[in-house]
XYZ file of C-alpha atoms in Angstrom:
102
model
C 13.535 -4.679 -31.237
C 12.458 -5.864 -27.691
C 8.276 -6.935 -26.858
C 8.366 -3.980 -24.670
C 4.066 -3.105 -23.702
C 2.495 0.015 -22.352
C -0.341 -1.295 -20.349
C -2.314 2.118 -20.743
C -4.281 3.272 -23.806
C -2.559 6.928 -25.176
C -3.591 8.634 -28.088
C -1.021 11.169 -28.517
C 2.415 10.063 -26.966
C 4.232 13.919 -26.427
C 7.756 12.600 -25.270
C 9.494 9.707 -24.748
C 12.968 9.774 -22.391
C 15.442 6.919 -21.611
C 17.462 7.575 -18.613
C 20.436 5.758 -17.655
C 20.544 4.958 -14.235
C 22.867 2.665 -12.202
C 22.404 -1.100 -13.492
C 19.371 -0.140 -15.639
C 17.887 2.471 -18.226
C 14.678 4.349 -17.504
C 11.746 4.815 -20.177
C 9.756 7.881 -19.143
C 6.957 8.084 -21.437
C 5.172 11.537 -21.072
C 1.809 11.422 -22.802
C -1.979 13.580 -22.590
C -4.631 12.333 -20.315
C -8.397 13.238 -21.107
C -10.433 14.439 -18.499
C -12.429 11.889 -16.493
C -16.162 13.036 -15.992
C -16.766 14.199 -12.879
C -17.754 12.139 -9.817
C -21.188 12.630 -8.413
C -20.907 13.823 -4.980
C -23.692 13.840 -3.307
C -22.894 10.784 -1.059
C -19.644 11.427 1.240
C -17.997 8.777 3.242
C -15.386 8.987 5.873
C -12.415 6.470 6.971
C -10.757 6.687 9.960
C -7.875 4.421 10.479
C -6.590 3.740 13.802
C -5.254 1.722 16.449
C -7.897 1.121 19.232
C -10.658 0.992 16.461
C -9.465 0.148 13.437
C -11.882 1.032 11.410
C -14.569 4.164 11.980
C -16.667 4.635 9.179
C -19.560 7.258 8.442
C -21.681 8.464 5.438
C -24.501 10.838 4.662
C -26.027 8.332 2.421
C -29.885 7.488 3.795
C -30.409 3.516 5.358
C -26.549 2.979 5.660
C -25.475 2.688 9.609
C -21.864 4.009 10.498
C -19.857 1.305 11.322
C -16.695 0.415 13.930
C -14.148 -2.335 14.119
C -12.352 -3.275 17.382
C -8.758 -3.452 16.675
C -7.970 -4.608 20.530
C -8.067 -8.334 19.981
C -5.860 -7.540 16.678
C -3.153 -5.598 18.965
C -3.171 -8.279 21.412
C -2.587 -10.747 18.962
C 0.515 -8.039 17.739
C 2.015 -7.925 20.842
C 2.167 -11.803 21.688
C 3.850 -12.599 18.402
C 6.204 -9.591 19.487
C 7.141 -10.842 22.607
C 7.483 -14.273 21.444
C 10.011 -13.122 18.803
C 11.781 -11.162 21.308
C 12.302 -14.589 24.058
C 13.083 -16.546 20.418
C 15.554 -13.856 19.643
C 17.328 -13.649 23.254
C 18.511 -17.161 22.704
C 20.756 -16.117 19.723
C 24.249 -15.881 20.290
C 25.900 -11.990 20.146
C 23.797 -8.843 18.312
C 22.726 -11.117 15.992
C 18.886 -10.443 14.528
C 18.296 -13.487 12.907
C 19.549 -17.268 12.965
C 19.733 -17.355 9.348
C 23.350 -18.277 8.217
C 24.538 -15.911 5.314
């Protein structure tokens, strides 16, 4: 027997499938999930991810101010180290990427 763990707390396990796959097996263990209770909703918050500002933020919830991060100074930090790597990487001999021996 192996000291294999489930890390998740089942009460009714339905099926359990080992799959053999290429230098391994698979355990797929299908088992019930309760409902969780339901979420109250009144308060709504938006993310917006981007590139410009990384962060816009908004809610509906009273006293809380919507809030934006400057990503400039984080893309101008992104392209130096690019164009550093690219003047490091010029000085390699051939098409090679790296100067890592293998």
């Amino acid at each position: 027997m192996s000291d294999i763990k489930i890390l998740v707390v089942v009460d009714t396990v339905i099926e359990v499938r080992i799959v053999p796959a290429t230098a391994c097996y698979i355990i797929e263990i299908v088992y019930e999930k309760r409902n969780q209770p339901q979420i109250d909703s009144r308060y709504v918050a938006g993310i917006d991810l981007g590139i410009d500002r990384i962060v816009a933020l908004s809610t509906n919830k009273p006293g809380v101010k919507p809030l934006l991060i400057n990503g400039k100074p984080l893309k101008s930090v992104n392209q130096l180290y690019n164009k550093r790597k690219a003047k490091h990487q010029s000085h390699l001999k051939g098409n090679r990427k790296s100067s890592r021996i293998y």
